[in-house]
Steps between C-alpha positions, in 0.01 A plus 500: 500500500815496288696194611820657357493758777513237772797302624569226750796586722653188649797454729659405831550675835860585410728513197826385658554155647814289466285185526365587156836438331472205267124560490386852420858623460810347347755376753740783417241775551626763744269655759542841332360348180199326652246781462580535129476125445186471715325776305563314174271221624254660742340840450440585867642454849350550843787719621510409869843655543365853561286372787814443706752761383530800270720462193757767425431741210767318297331165559165644390659612174665161456165324542350731239767432240540128580139405431315442174310795351162341569590366844294609803593520868243489783717642774368491855482807716761474778385331819592813694189657343261204513612334824737706713314831479155351426453731196578808711855577391578866429399612153860602429619138542242372253588776254869416529436131422279583203769731365759224542290253301378750238751401228333156492139620488478438124555131578282471811190288453377598844639602836385242752404592855514186716322566830545293817226308681504782757345730237132471589184654349524781758823607329341551158523884533879460529505314170285767340737771624805307381355446152407869475870589525602286203544610137178456305670377181628172645324171566475352851398173662422429865527175694310467828540220755247570776222240503223761517582590139411145392149459644309667212352735760495878538875525562590316181244692298637833627856401407402373156287805431787735583752305290262477205429873512872569468575227241718318753517124488469277802773235499362147478718285727451125455689286754267199504759268343766614748285416802366178349819314595651417836823698547779262409786746441638813660399703195138387525490560875630852442256569215201376700600724789536811283232462233132565581251214502184677389204448265568569133292785358565527125404860433616752242428850629731678256654438160797292617390222737785339695514131594763355736483119487709311757575128525725297730713321237477371146493142629161561665156498339416857408361529147138450596530804728578729209260349247232761588760773441534393135134585440526820704807620307322431170196691626711800600682501167169481314380797705802703388689481828873430534545251786827455688564145625793414727586139584675409828639186655594489868870557425437645150765268353230346280307820427604526131397139433167559674446816292578308181254225594234764555579663164482164321168410664358842415608455139325161487192648667448806282785522249670796666873493421770619741876476448531293818350194328829444314801313645711727720850610391667291772319189381588568136867542596501168682342327199757651264782366716368146455566508126 
């Protein structure tokens, strides 16, 4: 497989966070500039914003023109499709959302469908119907949270078989490091309440496997939890896949630093270079002010 055709896409759950000033961003960076500055360092973002609210057409265009040419979004389908209507929203609503987001499709790594724990194996026909309505020229990823999809039984095999047949990746959610600590802050309490605590199944059913790695805080022990991911990412790259890896902390204030640590460890492990291994602009600016 030609390694030149593969790419590691690395990033955070968001591109805008004022806590990143003096770290990822310079102190004077305005919120309207954060996507452009973020995309100079990371080449992907999880794009949670669309899960909660639709952007305006003007905002969609601004995102398109504010990001680097090779940058990739993995926007989530709105929760009104995945949660509120349990994948049974009128086709016209889905078509309207796809039309809204269409200007960005050239920069979409995959559209992520995050399903609630209430989505059980008996609902698999709903997923099949939902996927059948989607454009065939885009990439998709699906995250499930019901425990029956993690038992390696018939239910999990049926899900994986369907996703593989349609070149759809199953999101690998790894929250072991998050739940390894006792909740000692409001942010960790909130994250442990909202994030699933499920077995980790590292599978690549399509061409663009997605990993969401979540820790409590940078001050906790976490690196040994992602050591196996270094080997898995190398394996996927060697197989010609383009993995997407998103690094979370409970409050996401430290997400860029976690992503950089991952990039540095991956470089030491297999020599794969990513721009995130370099000092961030905010750190460089602070160093320059010392001299």
